[in-house]
Short mmCIF file of C-alpha atoms and ligand atoms in Angstrom, two decimals:
data_model
loop_
_atom_site.label_atom_id
_atom_site.label_comp_id
_atom_site.label_asym_id
_atom_site.label_seq_id
_atom_site.Cartn_x
_atom_site.Cartn_y
_atom_site.Cartn_z
CA MET D 1 18.90 -7.63 19.76
CA THR D 2 18.34 -10.90 21.65
CA PHE D 3 18.03 -14.07 19.13
CA ASP D 4 17.10 -18.06 20.27
CA THR D 5 21.25 -19.12 20.43
CA ASP D 6 19.61 -22.58 19.14
CA ALA D 7 17.97 -20.72 16.35
CA VAL D 8 20.75 -18.89 14.76
CA ALA D 9 22.90 -22.25 15.49
CA GLU D 10 20.50 -23.69 13.18
CA ALA D 11 20.01 -21.20 10.16
CA THR D 12 23.90 -21.13 10.14
CA GLU D 13 24.40 -24.40 9.57
CA GLN D 14 21.76 -24.82 6.90
CA GLN D 15 23.55 -21.79 4.87
CA GLY D 16 27.14 -23.30 5.36
CA LEU D 17 28.29 -19.92 7.23
CA GLU D 18 30.47 -20.85 10.27
CA SER D 19 28.86 -20.44 13.71
CA PRO D 20 28.71 -16.51 14.69
CA GLN D 21 30.95 -17.36 18.05
CA ALA D 22 33.87 -17.24 15.27
CA SER D 23 33.33 -13.69 14.62
CA THR D 24 33.42 -11.71 18.30
CA THR D 25 34.51 -8.39 18.36
CA ASP D 26 36.43 -7.57 21.35
CA ASN D 27 35.83 -4.33 22.19
CA GLU D 28 38.94 -3.45 23.92
CA GLY D 29 41.01 -4.13 19.94
CA LEU D 30 38.04 -0.99 18.44
CA SER D 31 40.90 0.71 15.74
CA MET D 32 39.70 4.73 16.27
CA LYS D 33 37.87 4.30 13.03
CA THR D 34 35.17 1.79 13.77
CA ALA D 35 35.41 4.06 18.09
CA GLN D 36 33.95 7.00 15.23
CA LEU D 37 31.89 4.49 13.71
CA HIS D 38 29.93 3.82 16.87
CA LEU D 39 30.24 7.24 18.45
CA ASP D 40 28.33 8.64 14.49
CA THR D 41 26.10 5.64 14.33
CA ILE D 42 24.65 6.47 17.98
CA ALA D 43 24.47 10.42 17.30
CA ARG D 44 22.29 9.37 14.80
CA GLN D 45 19.88 7.17 16.29
CA GLN D 46 19.51 9.55 19.41
CA GLU D 47 18.99 12.14 16.63
CA TYR D 48 16.18 9.69 14.83
CA VAL D 49 14.65 8.83 18.28
CA ALA D 50 14.52 12.48 19.47
CA LYS D 51 12.35 13.05 16.09
CA GLN D 52 10.40 10.60 16.38
CA GLU D 53 9.37 11.66 19.85
CA ALA D 54 9.08 15.27 18.65
CA LYS D 55 6.64 13.92 15.93
CA GLY D 56 4.22 12.28 19.04
CA GLY D 57 5.77 8.31 18.56
CA GLY D 58 4.76 5.55 16.33
CA VAL D 59 1.34 4.04 16.51
CA GLY D 60 1.94 0.50 16.67
CA ILE D 61 4.36 -2.18 15.38
CA VAL D 62 4.48 0.31 12.31
CA PHE D 63 5.87 3.97 10.91
CA GLN D 64 3.30 4.82 8.78
CA ASP D 65 4.92 7.76 7.23
CA ALA D 66 8.33 5.57 6.54
CA PHE D 67 6.02 2.43 5.89
CA ILE D 68 4.46 3.91 3.37
CA ARG D 69 7.74 5.34 1.60
CA GLY D 70 9.01 1.77 1.40
CA MET D 71 6.29 0.49 -0.11
CA ARG D 72 6.16 3.10 -2.52
CA ASP D 73 9.89 2.12 -3.90
CA LEU D 74 9.90 -1.83 -2.76
CA GLY D 75 6.24 -2.62 -4.30
CA TYR D 76 5.65 -2.81 -7.37
CA LYS D 77 8.86 -2.66 -10.22
CA ASP D 78 6.33 -2.72 -13.88
CA PRO D 79 3.02 -0.48 -12.92
CA ALA D 80 1.97 -3.90 -15.86
CA TRP D 81 1.90 -5.62 -12.41
CA ALA D 82 0.21 -3.28 -10.71
CA LEU D 83 -2.74 -2.98 -12.97
CA ALA D 84 -2.82 -6.99 -12.99
CA GLU D 85 -2.67 -7.02 -9.50
CA LEU D 86 -6.06 -4.99 -9.87
CA ILE D 87 -6.99 -6.69 -12.42
CA ASP D 88 -7.49 -9.96 -10.70
CA ASN D 89 -9.22 -8.27 -8.07
CA SER D 90 -12.16 -7.55 -10.34
CA VAL D 91 -11.27 -11.44 -11.73
CA GLN D 92 -12.59 -12.53 -7.87
CA ALA D 93 -15.32 -10.02 -7.43
CA GLY D 94 -17.17 -11.30 -10.70
CA ALA D 95 -16.13 -9.00 -13.65
CA SER D 96 -17.59 -9.71 -17.19
CA THR D 97 -16.06 -6.58 -18.23
CA VAL D 98 -12.70 -4.83 -16.99
CA GLU D 99 -12.08 -1.33 -18.96
CA ILE D 100 -8.76 1.12 -18.52
CA ARG D 101 -9.86 4.22 -19.24
CA PHE D 102 -7.46 7.13 -19.42
CA GLY D 103 -8.09 10.84 -18.17
CA PHE D 104 -6.16 13.76 -20.11
CA ASP D 105 -5.25 17.12 -18.82
CA LYS D 106 -7.78 20.23 -20.95
CA ALA D 107 -4.77 21.45 -22.32
CA ASN D 108 -3.65 17.94 -23.30
CA ALA D 109 -6.89 17.64 -25.86
CA THR D 110 -4.59 16.21 -28.53
CA GLN D 111 -3.27 13.17 -26.26
CA ALA D 112 -0.33 14.43 -27.45
CA LYS D 113 1.19 13.69 -23.56
CA ASN D 114 1.24 11.19 -21.39
CA PRO D 115 -2.58 10.36 -19.87
CA SER D 116 -2.55 12.10 -16.01
CA GLN D 117 -5.27 9.59 -14.69
CA ILE D 118 -6.03 6.12 -15.22
CA ALA D 119 -9.11 4.00 -14.22
CA ILE D 120 -9.86 0.09 -13.68
CA ILE D 121 -13.21 -0.26 -13.73
CA ASP D 122 -15.47 -3.30 -13.00
CA ASN D 123 -18.51 -4.67 -13.04
CA GLY D 124 -18.28 -6.61 -10.28
CA THR D 125 -20.16 -7.01 -7.16
CA GLY D 126 -19.27 -3.88 -6.03
CA MET D 127 -17.60 -3.50 -1.99
CA ASP D 128 -20.13 -2.77 1.15
CA PRO D 129 -19.44 0.81 1.83
CA LYS D 130 -17.46 0.30 5.01
CA MET D 131 -14.94 -2.46 3.32
CA ILE D 132 -14.01 0.18 1.31
CA GLY D 133 -12.30 1.28 4.27
CA TYR D 134 -10.39 -1.49 4.94
CA ALA D 135 -9.54 -2.55 1.67
CA VAL D 136 -7.29 0.26 1.12
CA ARG D 137 -5.46 -0.91 4.31
CA TRP D 138 -2.43 -3.15 4.60
CA GLY D 139 -3.40 -6.47 5.16
CA GLY D 140 -7.30 -5.44 4.48
CA THR D 141 -9.17 -8.52 3.47
CA ASP D 142 -12.15 -10.57 3.49
CA ARG D 143 -10.53 -13.39 1.90
CA GLU D 144 -7.11 -14.27 4.56
CA ASP D 145 -5.65 -16.97 3.29
CA ASP D 146 -8.33 -18.40 1.10
CA ARG D 147 -6.35 -20.56 -1.82
CA ASN D 148 -9.83 -21.05 -3.96
CA GLY D 149 -8.95 -17.60 -5.94
CA PHE D 150 -6.39 -14.73 -6.37
CA GLY D 151 -6.34 -12.70 -3.16
CA ARG D 152 -5.03 -14.03 0.18
CA PHE D 153 -2.97 -11.27 1.93
CA GLY D 154 -5.06 -8.22 1.30
CA TYR D 155 -1.93 -6.56 0.27
CA GLY D 156 -2.59 -6.69 -3.60
CA LEU D 157 -4.41 -3.64 -4.40
CA PRO D 158 -2.65 -0.58 -1.85
CA SER D 159 0.89 -2.14 -2.26
CA SER D 160 -0.64 -1.64 -6.78
CA CYS D 161 -2.34 1.52 -6.17
CA VAL D 162 1.01 3.35 -4.22
CA SER D 163 3.44 2.24 -6.70
CA ILE D 164 1.12 4.11 -9.15
CA ALA D 165 -0.08 7.10 -7.65
CA CYS D 166 0.60 9.26 -4.53
CA LYS D 167 -3.00 10.31 -4.54
CA TYR D 168 -5.97 7.78 -5.41
CA THR D 169 -9.60 6.97 -4.91
CA VAL D 170 -11.67 3.26 -4.20
CA TYR D 171 -14.89 3.50 -5.83
CA SER D 172 -17.23 1.09 -4.78
CA LYS D 173 -21.05 0.89 -5.64
CA MET D 174 -23.11 -2.89 -4.68
CA LYS D 175 -26.52 -3.55 -6.45
CA GLY D 176 -28.65 -1.59 -4.95
CA GLY D 177 -26.99 1.05 -3.11
CA GLU D 178 -25.08 4.22 -3.81
CA TRP D 179 -21.13 4.95 -4.63
CA HIS D 180 -19.23 5.61 -1.58
CA ALA D 181 -15.38 6.17 -2.18
CA VAL D 182 -12.16 6.58 0.09
CA SER D 183 -9.84 9.39 -1.24
CA ILE D 184 -6.01 8.52 -0.70
CA ASP D 185 -3.85 11.09 -0.45
CA LEU D 186 0.16 9.65 0.35
CA GLU D 187 1.52 12.89 1.77
CA LYS D 188 -1.76 13.46 4.44
CA LEU D 189 -1.69 9.48 5.88
CA ALA D 190 2.25 10.19 6.50
CA ALA D 191 1.53 13.40 7.71
CA ALA D 192 -1.05 12.38 10.47
CA SER D 193 1.17 9.05 11.13
CA SER D 194 0.92 9.79 14.23
CA ASP D 195 -2.61 10.29 15.10
CA PRO D 196 -4.88 7.62 15.12
CA LYS D 197 -8.18 9.62 14.70
CA ALA D 198 -7.15 11.96 11.92
CA THR D 199 -6.18 8.65 10.21
CA GLU D 200 -9.35 7.01 10.68
CA ALA D 201 -10.92 9.69 9.58
CA MET D 202 -9.42 9.96 6.33
CA LEU D 203 -10.10 6.04 5.58
CA LYS D 204 -13.89 6.70 7.05
CA PRO D 205 -15.68 5.82 2.82
CA GLN D 206 -17.63 8.72 2.21
CA ARG D 207 -21.08 8.79 -0.41
CA ALA D 208 -19.22 9.57 -3.58
CA GLN D 209 -20.35 10.71 -7.25
CA LEU D 210 -17.59 9.51 -10.21
CA PRO D 211 -15.45 11.96 -11.83
CA ALA D 212 -17.29 13.09 -14.95
CA TRP D 213 -14.77 11.97 -17.38
CA VAL D 214 -14.98 8.60 -16.34
CA ALA D 215 -18.82 8.62 -15.80
CA SER D 216 -19.21 10.35 -19.08
CA GLY D 217 -17.20 7.13 -20.76
CA ALA D 218 -18.95 4.76 -18.83
CA LYS D 219 -22.23 5.51 -20.73
CA ASP D 220 -20.56 4.22 -24.02
CA GLY D 221 -17.61 1.73 -22.51
CA ALA D 222 -18.38 -1.93 -22.22
CA CYS D 223 -18.83 -1.38 -18.36
CA THR D 224 -21.67 -0.40 -17.43
CA LEU D 225 -20.69 0.53 -13.35
CA HIS D 226 -24.01 -0.57 -12.04
CA PRO D 227 -23.28 -2.72 -9.80
CA GLY D 228 -19.03 -1.84 -9.52
CA THR D 229 -15.60 -0.54 -8.40
CA LEU D 230 -12.95 1.62 -9.76
N1 LIG N 301 -12.28 -4.86 -7.90
C1 LIG N 301 -13.09 -5.29 -6.59
N2 LIG N 301 -14.50 -5.57 -6.40
C2 LIG N 301 -15.64 -6.06 -4.96
N3 LIG N 301 -14.19 -6.47 -4.42
C3 LIG N 301 -13.20 -5.41 -3.87
C4 LIG N 301 -11.81 -5.34 -5.28
N4 LIG N 301 -11.00 -5.09 -5.43
C5 LIG N 301 -10.73 -5.46 -3.72
N5 LIG N 301 -12.14 -5.40 -3.22
C6 LIG N 301 -12.30 -6.09 -1.41
O1 LIG N 301 -10.62 -5.41 -1.12
C7 LIG N 301 -10.25 -6.33 -0.46
C8 LIG N 301 -8.37 -6.24 -0.41
O2 LIG N 301 -8.26 -5.95 -2.10
P1 LIG N 301 -6.29 -6.85 -1.57
O3 LIG N 301 -6.20 -7.10 -3.17
O4 LIG N 301 -5.77 -6.06 -1.34
O5 LIG N 301 -6.39 -8.09 -1.14
P2 LIG N 301 -6.80 -9.68 -1.77
O6 LIG N 301 -7.34 -9.62 -2.95
O7 LIG N 301 -8.05 -10.48 -0.38
O8 LIG N 301 -5.24 -10.31 -1.16
P3 LIG N 301 -4.33 -10.38 -2.08
O9 LIG N 301 -3.41 -9.45 -1.65
O10 LIG N 301 -3.37 -11.73 -2.33
O11 LIG N 301 -4.73 -9.38 -3.27
C9 LIG N 301 -10.51 -8.04 -1.11
O12 LIG N 301 -10.33 -8.62 0.03
C10 LIG N 301 -11.95 -7.58 -1.47
O13 LIG N 301 -12.58 -7.65 -0.51
MG1 LIG N 302 -6.52 -9.07 -4.04
#
């Protein structure tokens, strides 16, 4: 690894740290323990590289599988924040209502146990069908760096969804349009991480019908879903 030495000196000075030169390690003076640590590290790195190469290597600068696993844990610690992020998007899409609806398994008809599904439903502008395929990707946004609303990074939707579930679907419909959806299955995406064509196919928006538990509730709910996003 190489660093711009001026930048390092400046950063260490700002943090009140000693200059890095003062702590250089003398290779000859390595203890047996340190030498073993080095051997173990190199062996582990070589094993890791061989495993990545067997999988076909990474695509670009991000290892999709490791990134997805990391984002699940690094993202929102509290589901309430994740839901708030999705509600931000609904508000910015001009929604007048946002419903949060729960789905229960048949075996759980009395709702004694936690819901197995959750839908965040809005009656905002909806999305252009192709936009759904971008909205589910980190960095996919039509308002990058826009300071006038809540969203500007293109990270909110995917980060909040992966923090809640391993499988989720984004459905959306514009006025006068049809429902389209992209279904995300994190395990399948991770498995296809070295195959751009397979990844693209999984992120391609498809014509869709709303799941029955959402469509039936929509009739009596405050949200007409015409158009809208969930
Ligand atoms: N409920 C929604 N209705 C309509 N479009 C939406 C909705 N949710 C997301 N989008 C579209 O998907 C894009 C990605 O959303 P996402 O939350 O990831 O990013 P963002 O809101 O632009 O930025 P931020 O990361 O700051 O939240 C948005 O830019 C918008 O075009
Ligand atoms: Mg957002």
